[in-house]
Coordinates of C-alpha atoms in Angstrom, one line a residue:
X1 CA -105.1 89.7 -79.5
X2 CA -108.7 90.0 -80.3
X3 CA -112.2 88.1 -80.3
X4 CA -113.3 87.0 -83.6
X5 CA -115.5 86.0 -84.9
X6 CA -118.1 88.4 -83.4
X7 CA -121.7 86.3 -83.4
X8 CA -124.8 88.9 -84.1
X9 CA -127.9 87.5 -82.9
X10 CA -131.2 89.0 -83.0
X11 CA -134.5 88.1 -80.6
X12 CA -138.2 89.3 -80.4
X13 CA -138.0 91.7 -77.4
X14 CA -136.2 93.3 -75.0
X15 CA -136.8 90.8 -72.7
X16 CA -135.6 88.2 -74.8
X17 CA -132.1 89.8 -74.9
X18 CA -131.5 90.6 -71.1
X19 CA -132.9 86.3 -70.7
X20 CA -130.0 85.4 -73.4
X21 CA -127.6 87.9 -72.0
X22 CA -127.8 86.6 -68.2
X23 CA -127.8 83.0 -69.3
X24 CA -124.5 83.2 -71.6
X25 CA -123.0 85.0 -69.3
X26 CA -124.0 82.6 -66.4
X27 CA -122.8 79.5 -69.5
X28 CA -119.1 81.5 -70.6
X29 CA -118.3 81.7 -66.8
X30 CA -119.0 77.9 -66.5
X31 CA -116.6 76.9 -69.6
X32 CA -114.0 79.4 -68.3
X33 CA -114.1 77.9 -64.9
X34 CA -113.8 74.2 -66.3
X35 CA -110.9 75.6 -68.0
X36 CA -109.2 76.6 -64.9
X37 CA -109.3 80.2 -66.4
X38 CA -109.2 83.6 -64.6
X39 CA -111.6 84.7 -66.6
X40 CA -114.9 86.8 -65.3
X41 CA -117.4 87.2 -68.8
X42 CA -118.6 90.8 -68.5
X43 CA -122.3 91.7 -70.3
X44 CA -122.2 95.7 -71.5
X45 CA -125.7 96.2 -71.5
X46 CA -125.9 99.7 -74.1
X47 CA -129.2 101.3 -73.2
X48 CA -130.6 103.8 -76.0
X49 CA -129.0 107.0 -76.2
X50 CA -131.4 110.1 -75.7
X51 CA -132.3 113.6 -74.0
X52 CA -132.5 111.6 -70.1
X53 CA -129.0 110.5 -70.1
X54 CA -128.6 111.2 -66.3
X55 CA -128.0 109.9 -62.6
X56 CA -131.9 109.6 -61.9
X57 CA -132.4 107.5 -65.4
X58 CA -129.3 105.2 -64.9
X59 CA -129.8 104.4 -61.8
X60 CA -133.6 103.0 -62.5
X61 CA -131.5 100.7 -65.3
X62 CA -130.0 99.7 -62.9
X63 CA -132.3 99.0 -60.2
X64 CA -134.2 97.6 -63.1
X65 CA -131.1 94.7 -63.0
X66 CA -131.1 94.5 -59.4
X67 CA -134.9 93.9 -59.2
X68 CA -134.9 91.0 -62.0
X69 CA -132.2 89.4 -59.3
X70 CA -128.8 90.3 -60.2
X71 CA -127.1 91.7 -57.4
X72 CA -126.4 95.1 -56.6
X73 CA -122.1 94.9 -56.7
X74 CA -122.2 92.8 -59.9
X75 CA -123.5 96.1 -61.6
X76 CA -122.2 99.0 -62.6
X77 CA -122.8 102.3 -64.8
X78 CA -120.5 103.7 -67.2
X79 CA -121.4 106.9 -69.1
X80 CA -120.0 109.7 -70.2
X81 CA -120.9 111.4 -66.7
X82 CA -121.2 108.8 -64.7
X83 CA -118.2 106.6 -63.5
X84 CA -118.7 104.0 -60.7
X85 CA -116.0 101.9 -62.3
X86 CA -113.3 104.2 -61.2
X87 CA -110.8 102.7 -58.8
X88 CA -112.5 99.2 -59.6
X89 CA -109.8 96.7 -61.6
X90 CA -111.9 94.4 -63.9
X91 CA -109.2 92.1 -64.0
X92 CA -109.2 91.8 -60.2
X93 CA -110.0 88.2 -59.3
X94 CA -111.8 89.1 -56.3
X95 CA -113.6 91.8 -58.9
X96 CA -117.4 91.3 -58.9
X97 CA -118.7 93.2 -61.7
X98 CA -120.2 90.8 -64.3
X99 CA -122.8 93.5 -65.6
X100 CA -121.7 97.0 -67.1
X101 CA -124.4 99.9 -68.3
X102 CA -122.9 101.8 -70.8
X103 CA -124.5 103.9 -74.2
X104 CA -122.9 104.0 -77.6
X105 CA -121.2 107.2 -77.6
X106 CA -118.1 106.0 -75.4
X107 CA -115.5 107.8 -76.5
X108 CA -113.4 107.6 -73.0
X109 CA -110.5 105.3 -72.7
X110 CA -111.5 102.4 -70.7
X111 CA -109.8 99.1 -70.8
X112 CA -112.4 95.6 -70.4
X113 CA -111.1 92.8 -72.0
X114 CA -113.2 90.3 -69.7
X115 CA -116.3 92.3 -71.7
X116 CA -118.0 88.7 -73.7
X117 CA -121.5 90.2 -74.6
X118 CA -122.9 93.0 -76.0
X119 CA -126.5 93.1 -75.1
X120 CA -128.2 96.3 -76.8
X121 CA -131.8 97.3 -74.6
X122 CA -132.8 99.9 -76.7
X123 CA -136.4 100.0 -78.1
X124 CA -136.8 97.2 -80.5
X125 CA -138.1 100.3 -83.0
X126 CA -134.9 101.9 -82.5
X127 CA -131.6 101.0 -84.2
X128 CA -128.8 99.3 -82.5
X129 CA -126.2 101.1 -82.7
X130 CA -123.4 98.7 -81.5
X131 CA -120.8 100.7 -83.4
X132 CA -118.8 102.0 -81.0
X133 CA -118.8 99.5 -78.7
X134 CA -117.9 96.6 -80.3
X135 CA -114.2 97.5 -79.9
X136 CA -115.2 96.5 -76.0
X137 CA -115.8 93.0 -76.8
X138 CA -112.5 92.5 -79.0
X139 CA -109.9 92.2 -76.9
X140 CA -109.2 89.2 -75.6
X141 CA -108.7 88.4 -72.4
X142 CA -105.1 87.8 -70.5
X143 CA -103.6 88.0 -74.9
X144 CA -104.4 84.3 -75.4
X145 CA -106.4 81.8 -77.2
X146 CA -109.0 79.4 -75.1
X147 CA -109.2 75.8 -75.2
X148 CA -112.7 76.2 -75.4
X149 CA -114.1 78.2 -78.4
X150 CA -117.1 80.0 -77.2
X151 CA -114.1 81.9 -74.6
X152 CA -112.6 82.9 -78.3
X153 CA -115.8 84.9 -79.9
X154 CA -117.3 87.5 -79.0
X155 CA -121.3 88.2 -78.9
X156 CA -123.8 91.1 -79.5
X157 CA -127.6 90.4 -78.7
X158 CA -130.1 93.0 -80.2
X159 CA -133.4 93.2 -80.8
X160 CA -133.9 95.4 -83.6
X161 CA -137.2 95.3 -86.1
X162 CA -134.3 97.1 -88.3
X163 CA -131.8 94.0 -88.4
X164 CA -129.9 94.8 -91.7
X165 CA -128.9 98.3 -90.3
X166 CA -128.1 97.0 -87.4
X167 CA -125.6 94.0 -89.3
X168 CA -124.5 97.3 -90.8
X169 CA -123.6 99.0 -87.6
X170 CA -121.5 95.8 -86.2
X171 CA -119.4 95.9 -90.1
X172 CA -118.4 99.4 -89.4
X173 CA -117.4 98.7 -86.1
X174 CA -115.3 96.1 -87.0
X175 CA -114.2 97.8 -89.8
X176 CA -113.3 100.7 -87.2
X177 CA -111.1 98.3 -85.1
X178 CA -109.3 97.0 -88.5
X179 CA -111.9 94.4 -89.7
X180 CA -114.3 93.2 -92.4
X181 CA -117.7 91.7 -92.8
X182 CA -116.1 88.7 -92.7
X183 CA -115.5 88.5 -89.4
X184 CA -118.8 88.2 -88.2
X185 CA -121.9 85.9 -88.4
X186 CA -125.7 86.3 -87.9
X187 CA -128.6 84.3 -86.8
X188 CA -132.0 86.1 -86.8
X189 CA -134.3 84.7 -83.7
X190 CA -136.9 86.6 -84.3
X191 CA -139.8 84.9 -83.9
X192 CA -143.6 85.2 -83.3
X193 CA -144.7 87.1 -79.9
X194 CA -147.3 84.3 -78.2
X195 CA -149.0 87.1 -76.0
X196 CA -150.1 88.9 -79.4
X197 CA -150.9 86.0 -81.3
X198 CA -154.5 87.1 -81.3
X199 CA -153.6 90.3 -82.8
X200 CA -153.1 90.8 -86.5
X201 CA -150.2 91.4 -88.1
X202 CA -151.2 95.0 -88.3
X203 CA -151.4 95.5 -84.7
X204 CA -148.3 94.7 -83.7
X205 CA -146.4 97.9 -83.0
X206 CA -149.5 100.2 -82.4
X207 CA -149.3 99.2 -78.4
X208 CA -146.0 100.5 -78.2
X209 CA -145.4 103.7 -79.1
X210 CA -144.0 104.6 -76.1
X211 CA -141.0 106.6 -77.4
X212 CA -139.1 107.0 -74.0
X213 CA -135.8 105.7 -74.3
X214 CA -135.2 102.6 -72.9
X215 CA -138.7 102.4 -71.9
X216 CA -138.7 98.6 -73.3
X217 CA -136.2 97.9 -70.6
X218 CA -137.9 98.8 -67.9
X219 CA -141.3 97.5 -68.3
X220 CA -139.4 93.8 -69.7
X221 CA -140.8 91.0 -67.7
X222 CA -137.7 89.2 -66.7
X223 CA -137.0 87.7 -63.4
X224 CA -133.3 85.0 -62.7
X225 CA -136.2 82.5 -60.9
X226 CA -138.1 82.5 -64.2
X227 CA -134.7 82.5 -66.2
X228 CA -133.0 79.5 -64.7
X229 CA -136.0 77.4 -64.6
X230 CA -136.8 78.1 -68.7
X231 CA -135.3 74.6 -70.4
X232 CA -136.2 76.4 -73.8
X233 CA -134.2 79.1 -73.1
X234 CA -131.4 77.3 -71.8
X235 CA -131.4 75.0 -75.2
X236 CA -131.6 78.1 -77.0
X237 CA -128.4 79.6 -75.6
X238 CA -126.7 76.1 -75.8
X239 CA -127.7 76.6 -79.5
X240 CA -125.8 79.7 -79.5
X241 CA -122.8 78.6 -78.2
X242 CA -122.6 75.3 -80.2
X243 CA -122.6 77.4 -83.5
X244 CA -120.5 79.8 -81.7
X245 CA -117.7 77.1 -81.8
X246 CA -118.6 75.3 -84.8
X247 CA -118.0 78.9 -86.5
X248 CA -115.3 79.8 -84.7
X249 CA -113.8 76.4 -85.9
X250 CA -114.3 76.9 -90.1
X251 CA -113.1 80.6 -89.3
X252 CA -110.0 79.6 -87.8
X253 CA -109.2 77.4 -90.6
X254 CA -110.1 80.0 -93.3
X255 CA -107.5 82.7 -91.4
X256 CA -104.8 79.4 -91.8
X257 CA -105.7 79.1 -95.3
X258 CA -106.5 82.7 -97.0
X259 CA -104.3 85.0 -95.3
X260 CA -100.9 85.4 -96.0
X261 CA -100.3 87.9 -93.3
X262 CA -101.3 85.7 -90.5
X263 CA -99.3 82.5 -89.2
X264 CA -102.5 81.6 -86.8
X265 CA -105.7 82.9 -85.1
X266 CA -104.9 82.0 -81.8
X267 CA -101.7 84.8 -82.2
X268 CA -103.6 87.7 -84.1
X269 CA -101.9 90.6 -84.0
X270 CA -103.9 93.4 -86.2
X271 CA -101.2 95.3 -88.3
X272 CA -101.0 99.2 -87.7
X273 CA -99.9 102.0 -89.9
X274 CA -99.1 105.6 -88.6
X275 CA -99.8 108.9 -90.3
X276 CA -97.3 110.4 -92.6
X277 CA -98.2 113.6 -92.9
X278 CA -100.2 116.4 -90.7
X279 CA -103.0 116.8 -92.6
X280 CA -105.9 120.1 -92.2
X281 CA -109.2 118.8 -91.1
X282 CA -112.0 117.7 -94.5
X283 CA -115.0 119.6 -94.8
X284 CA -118.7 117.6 -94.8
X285 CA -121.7 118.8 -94.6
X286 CA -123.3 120.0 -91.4
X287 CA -126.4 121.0 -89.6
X288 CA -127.0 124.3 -87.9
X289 CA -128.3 123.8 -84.6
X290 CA -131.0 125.8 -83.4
X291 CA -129.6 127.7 -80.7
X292 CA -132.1 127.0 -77.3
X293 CA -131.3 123.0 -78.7
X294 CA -127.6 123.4 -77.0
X295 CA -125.8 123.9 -74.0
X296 CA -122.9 125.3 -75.2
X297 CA -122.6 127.9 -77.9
X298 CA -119.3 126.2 -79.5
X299 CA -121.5 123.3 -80.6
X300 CA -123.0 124.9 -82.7
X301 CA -124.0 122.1 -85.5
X302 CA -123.5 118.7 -85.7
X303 CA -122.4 116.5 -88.9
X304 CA -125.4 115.9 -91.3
X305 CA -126.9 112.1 -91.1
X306 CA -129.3 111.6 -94.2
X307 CA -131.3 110.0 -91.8
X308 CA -132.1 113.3 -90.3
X309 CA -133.8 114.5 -94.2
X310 CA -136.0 111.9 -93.7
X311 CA -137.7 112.6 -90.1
X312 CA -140.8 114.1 -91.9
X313 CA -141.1 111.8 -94.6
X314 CA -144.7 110.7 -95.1
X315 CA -146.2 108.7 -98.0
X316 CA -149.4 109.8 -97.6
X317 CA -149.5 113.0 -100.4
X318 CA -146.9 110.1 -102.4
X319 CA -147.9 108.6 -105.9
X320 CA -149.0 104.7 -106.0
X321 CA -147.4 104.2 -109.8
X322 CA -146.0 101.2 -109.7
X323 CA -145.1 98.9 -113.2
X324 CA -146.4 95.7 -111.5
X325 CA -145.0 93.7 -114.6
X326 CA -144.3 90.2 -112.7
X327 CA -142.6 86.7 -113.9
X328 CA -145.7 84.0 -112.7
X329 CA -145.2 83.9 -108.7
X330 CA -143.4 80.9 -106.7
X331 CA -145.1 80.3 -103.4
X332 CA -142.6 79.5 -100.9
X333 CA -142.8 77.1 -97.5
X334 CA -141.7 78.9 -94.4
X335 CA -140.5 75.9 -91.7
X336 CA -138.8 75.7 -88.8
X337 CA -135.6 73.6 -89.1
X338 CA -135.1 70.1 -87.2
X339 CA -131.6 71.1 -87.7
X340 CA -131.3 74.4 -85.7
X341 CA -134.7 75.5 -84.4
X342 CA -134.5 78.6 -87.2
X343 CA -137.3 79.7 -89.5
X344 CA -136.4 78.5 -93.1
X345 CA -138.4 78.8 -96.2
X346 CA -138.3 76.7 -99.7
X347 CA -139.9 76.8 -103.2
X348 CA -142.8 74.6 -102.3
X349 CA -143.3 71.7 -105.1
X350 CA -145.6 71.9 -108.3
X351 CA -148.2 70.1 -106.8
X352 CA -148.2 71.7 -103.4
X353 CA -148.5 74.8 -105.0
X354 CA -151.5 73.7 -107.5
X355 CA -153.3 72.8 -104.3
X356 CA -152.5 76.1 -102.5
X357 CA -153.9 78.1 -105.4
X358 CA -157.1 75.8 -105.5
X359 CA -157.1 76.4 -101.7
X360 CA -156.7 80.7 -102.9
X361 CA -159.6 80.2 -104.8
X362 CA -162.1 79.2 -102.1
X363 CA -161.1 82.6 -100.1
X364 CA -163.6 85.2 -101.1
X365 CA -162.0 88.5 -102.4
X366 CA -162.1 90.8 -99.4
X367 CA -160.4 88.3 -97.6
X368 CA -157.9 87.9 -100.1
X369 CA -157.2 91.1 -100.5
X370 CA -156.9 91.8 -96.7
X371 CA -154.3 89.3 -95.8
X372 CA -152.2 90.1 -98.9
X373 CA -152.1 93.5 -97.3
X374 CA -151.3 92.1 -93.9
X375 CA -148.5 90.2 -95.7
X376 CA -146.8 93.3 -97.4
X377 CA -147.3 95.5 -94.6
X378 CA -145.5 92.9 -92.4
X379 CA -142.9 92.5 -94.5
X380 CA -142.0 96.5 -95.0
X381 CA -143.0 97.8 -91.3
X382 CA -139.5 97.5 -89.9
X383 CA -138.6 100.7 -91.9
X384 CA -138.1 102.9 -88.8
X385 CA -138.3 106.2 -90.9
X386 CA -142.1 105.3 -91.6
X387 CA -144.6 106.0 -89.6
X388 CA -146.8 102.6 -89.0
X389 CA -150.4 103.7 -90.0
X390 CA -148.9 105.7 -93.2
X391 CA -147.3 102.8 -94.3
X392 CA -150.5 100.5 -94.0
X393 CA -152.5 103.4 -95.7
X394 CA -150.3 103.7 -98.7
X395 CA -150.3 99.6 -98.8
X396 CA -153.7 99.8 -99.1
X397 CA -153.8 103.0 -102.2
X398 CA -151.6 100.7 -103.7
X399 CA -153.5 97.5 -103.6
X400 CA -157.0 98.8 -104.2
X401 CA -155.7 100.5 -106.9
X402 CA -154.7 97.4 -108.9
X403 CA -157.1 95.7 -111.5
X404 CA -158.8 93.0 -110.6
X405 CA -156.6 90.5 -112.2
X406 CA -153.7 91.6 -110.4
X407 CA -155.7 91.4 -107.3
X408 CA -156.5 87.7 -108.2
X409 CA -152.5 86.8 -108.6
X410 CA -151.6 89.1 -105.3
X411 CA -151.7 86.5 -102.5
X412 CA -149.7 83.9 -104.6
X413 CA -147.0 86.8 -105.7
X414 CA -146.9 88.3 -102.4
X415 CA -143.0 88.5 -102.5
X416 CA -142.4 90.3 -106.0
X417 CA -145.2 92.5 -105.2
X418 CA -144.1 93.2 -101.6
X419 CA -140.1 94.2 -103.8
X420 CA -141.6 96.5 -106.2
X421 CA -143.7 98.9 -103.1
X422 CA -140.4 98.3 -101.1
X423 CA -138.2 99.8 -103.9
X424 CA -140.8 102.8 -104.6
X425 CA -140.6 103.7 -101.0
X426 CA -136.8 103.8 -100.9
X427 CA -136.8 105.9 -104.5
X428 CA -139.6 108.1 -103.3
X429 CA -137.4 108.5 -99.9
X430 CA -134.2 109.2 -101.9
X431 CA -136.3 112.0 -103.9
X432 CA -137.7 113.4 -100.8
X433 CA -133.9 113.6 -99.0
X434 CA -132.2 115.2 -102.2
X435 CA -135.3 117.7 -102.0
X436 CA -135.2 118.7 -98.7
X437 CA -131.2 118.9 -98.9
X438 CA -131.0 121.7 -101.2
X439 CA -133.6 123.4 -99.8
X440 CA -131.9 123.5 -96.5
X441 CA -128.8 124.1 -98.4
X442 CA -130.3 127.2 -99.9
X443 CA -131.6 128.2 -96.6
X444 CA -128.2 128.4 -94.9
X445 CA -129.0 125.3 -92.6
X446 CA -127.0 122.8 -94.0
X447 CA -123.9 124.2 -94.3
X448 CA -120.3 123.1 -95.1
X449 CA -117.6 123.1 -92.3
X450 CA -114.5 121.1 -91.3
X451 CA -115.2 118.5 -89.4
X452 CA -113.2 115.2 -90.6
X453 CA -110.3 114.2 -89.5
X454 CA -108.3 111.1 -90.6
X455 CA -107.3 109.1 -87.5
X456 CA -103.4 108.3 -86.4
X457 CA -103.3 105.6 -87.7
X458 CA -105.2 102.5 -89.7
X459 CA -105.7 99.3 -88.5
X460 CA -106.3 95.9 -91.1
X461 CA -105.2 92.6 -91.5
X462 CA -103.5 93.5 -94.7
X463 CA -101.4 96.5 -95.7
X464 CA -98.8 97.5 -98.3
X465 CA -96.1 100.3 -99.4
X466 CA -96.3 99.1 -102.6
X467 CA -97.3 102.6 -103.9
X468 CA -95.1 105.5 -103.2
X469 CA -96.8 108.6 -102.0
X470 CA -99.3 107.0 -99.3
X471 CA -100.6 108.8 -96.5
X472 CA -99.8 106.5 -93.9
X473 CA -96.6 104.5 -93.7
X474 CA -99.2 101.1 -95.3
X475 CA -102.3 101.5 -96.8
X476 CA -105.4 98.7 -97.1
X477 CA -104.2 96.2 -99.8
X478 CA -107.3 95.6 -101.4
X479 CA -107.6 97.0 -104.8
X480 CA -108.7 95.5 -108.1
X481 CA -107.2 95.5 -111.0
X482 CA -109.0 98.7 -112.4
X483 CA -108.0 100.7 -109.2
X484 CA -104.8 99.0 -109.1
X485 CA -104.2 100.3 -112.7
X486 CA -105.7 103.8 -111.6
X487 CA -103.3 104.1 -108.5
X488 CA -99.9 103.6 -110.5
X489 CA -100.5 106.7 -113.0
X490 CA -102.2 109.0 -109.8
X491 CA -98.4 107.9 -108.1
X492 CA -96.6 109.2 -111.3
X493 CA -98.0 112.7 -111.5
X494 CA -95.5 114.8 -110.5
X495 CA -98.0 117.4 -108.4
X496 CA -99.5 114.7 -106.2
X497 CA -98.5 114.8 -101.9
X498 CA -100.4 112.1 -101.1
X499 CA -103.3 109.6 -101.3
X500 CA -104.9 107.8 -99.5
X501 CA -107.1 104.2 -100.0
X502 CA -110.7 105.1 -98.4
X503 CA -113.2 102.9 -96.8
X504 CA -116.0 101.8 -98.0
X505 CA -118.0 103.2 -94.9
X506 CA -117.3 105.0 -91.2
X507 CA -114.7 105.7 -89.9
X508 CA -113.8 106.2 -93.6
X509 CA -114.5 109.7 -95.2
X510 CA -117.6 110.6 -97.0
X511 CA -119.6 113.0 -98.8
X512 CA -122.5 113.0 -96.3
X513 CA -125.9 114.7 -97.8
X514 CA -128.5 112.5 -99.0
X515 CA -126.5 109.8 -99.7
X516 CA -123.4 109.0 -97.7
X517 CA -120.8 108.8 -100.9
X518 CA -117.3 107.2 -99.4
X519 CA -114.8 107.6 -102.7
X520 CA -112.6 104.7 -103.7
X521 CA -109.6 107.6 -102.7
X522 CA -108.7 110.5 -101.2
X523 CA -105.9 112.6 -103.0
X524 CA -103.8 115.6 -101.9
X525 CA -101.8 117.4 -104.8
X526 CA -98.7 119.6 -103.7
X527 CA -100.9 122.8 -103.4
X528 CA -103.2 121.3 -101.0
X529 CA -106.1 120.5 -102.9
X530 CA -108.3 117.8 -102.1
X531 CA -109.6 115.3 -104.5
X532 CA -112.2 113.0 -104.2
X533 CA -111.8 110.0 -107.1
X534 CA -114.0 106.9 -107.8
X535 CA -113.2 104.7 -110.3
X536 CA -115.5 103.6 -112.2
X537 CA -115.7 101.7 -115.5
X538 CA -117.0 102.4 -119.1
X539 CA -119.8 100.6 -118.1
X540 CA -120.6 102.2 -114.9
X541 CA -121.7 105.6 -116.0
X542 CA -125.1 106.3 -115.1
X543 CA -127.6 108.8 -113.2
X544 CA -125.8 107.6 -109.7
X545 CA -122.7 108.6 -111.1
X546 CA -124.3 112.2 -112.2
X547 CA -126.0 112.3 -108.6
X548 CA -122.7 111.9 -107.1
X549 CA -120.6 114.4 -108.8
X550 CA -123.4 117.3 -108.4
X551 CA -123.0 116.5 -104.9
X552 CA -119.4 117.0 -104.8
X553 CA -119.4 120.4 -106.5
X554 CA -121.7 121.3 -103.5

């Protein structure tokens, strides 16, 4: 029995998320004790992977903890190399641990059911990569459902500049434990750093450059005395918890009424398929370690991340063209809600928006013209592939460049101007990736090697044996008519072993280079070949399509 939904929330600073994460935790033991539940809410607090993953740099995380006022046999550490919850049984009544230290490439089999929270420190300019953890937080404690629905979800607290990769990383996580994106919800609390609010919006990163992992964490200024006497904060986790259950509420009855498979939340039991056949491991593409980089001379390489084409990106030798052909801007209200605290933003009214552009008028040009480029900048510097001060600079190429009647509209088209640069950046970043790919590739660096491995078995609400010729016993049952259509003649060829429905992203296979392609199947024939298919319609063919198959003939 498992968790869901799984609630992402998102705050300013580290600081922000170890205040939230000791005050939920402090609110979920409450409710469980009103409840007359055994029940002991654990926080996993995932510090940033990195070269210092030792004794020495745990234990200041920890002492970190101890000095903000937690005490000292509530924590523990649990790495790879480090183990202080051996012989310790979470589920132990008398067991104190309420706080866990842990990274995200946990791989050993640990069980911690009473795990509530998972509260990622990492450096707010890092990613949050909550992937592998958020199996932790699933399982449900003692196998039943809770009176009290905020004992029924479970929660991750980040504070990532890079939120929509980090949504990303809590999908694939669920979609590793047999889930969807429909199993979790967000609320962004980002919000506007008083101690810098006499700093300009191009300021706000270039006082922390620090790139020591965790280094966020450590210098937070958190302390339980200031935490339990902060009303706001307390009102803000309240806030939390109270969408929590209203969520958890319209998800329960959307399970009741959509899924066929399922005869209640409360008794979820993820269906499981097992492996049919032994199959060889995939190839992908991988990168050749330099060899003083590793400690071992069987690893060797590691599998390619596109991310890693990208580390020298810079946009400073890049072209400004840009086809600024715009629609007439809206100018939009940003407000905070009465409702639920959250920033909000509407089409502001005809006359509103008349007087703003008066008010526009009355600005004289450099200032204009320096606040538009404020605006933009803010809006695009959460890009963690780009350095901050290139970014501003290629802003400003961009905006000086325009004529001076597009400079007049800028301010009150911020948002369609701030889309086009956005999308010119990610092309001229796809360009630079493909580049720098087949030059490695020609340089024996990237290289091709059998890495993947399909997994024992699949996990998902919905499976079928519909199709004969599957790889596992059930495969995913979510097809649409054209793939549907596609499957049943792939079944009738009389040379096909197997296929296999892939996902749509990890742990599902994919042609990793610079773009991660995951096919729509996997196919095996009766001489062992391999075959990657994507079905696409008439319609569909384009240069993506092109891009894609030149990559697979790689």
């Amino acid at each position: 029995m498992v968790k869901l939904l799984v609630i992402l929330c998102n705050f300013v600073n580290v600081a922000s998320v170890i205040d939230n994460a000791i005050v939920m935790q402090n609110r979920l033991e409450a409710i469980a004790k009103n409840e007359n539940s055994n029940l002991r809410p654990i926080v996993l607090f995932q510090a940033q992977s990195g070269a210092n993953e030792d004794a020495h740099t745990f234990e200041k995380l920890k002492n970190k903890l101890v000095n903000i006022g937690i005490k000292k046999e509530q924590i523990a550490i649990k790495t790879a190399k480090i183990n202080e919850l051996d012989k310790i049984d979470l589920l132990d009544k008398d067991c104190k641990i309420r706080y866990i230290i842990t990274i995200n490439a946990l791989k050993e089999g640990w069980d911690c059911p009473y795990a509530y929270i998972l509260a990622s420190i990492a450096n707010k300019n890092s990613t949050a990569d909550v992937e592998q953890l958020i199996g932790r937080v699933l399982r449900q404690p003692n196998a039943r459902k809770y009176t009290n629905q905020e004992l029924n979800v479970s929660y991750v607290l980040t504070c990532s500049n890079d939120f929509e990769r980090t949504a990303k990383s809590v999908i694939a996580g669920l979609n590793g434990a047999g889930f969807s994106k429909d199993d979790y919800r967000q609320k962004d609390f980002r919000e506007l750093d008083e101690s810098r609010e006499d700093k300009g919006i191009l300021e706000y990163a270039n006082d922390e450059n620090n790139s020591n992992e965790n280094s966020e964490f450590l210098s937070a200024d958190v302390s339980i005395d200031n935490i339990t006497k902060n009303i706001e904060l307390e009102n803000k986790v309240s806030k939390i918890l109270e969408n929590a259950k209203t969520m958890a509420n319209e998800y329960d009855k959307e399970i009741k009424e959509n899924s066929s498979n399922l005869d209640y939340f409360g008794d979820l039991e993820v269906k499981a398929s097992k492996i049919k056949f032994e199959v060889e491991k995939i190839p992908q593409f991988i990168k050749v370690l330099p060899s003083g980089s590793i400690l071992f001379e069987e690893l060797n390489s590691k599998v390619l991340e596109k991310e890693y084409l990208e580390k020298d990106f810079k946009l400073a030798d890049k072209d400004i063209q840009i086809n600024f052909d715009l629609a007439e801007g809206s100018i939009f209200e940003v407000y905070l809600s009465e409702e639920d605290s959250l920033p909000k933003y509407k089409k502001v009214a005809q006359i509103q928006r008349e007087y703003f552009k008066q008010y526009l008028k009355t600005t004289n040009d450099e200032t204009r013209i320096r606040q538009s480029i404020n605006l933009i900048f803010g809006k695009l510097r959460n890009d963690n592939a780009l350095n901050e001060n290139d970014l501003k600079n290629y802003i400003e190429r961009i905006v000086n460049n325009l004529s001076d009647e597009r400079k007049a509209k800028l301010l009150d088209e911020i948002d369609a101007y701030t889309i086009k640069i956005k999308n010119k950046i990610k092309e001229l970043k796809s360009e630079y990736r493909e580049k720098v790919f087949y030059d490695l590739l020609n340089k024996g660096i990237i290289k091709i090697k059998n890495t993947f491995s399909f997994q024992p078995k699949i996990q998902a609400y919905k499976l079928s044996s519909l199709h004969d010729k599957s790889l596992y016993q059930e495969e995913i049952d979510n097809l649409n008519s054209l793939e549907n259509k596609v499957l049943t003649e792939i079944v009738s060829l009389g040379n096909i072993k197997w296929w296999h429905r892939n996902k749509d992203m990890k742990p599902g296979f994919c042609i990793n280079a610079f773009i991660n392609h995951y096919p729509d199947f996997i196919i095996c024939t009766e001489n062992e070949n391999i075959i990657m298919l994507e079905t696409k319609g008439d319609d569909r063919t384009n240069d993506d399509s092109k891009t894609k198959l030149k990559l697979g003939s790689k």
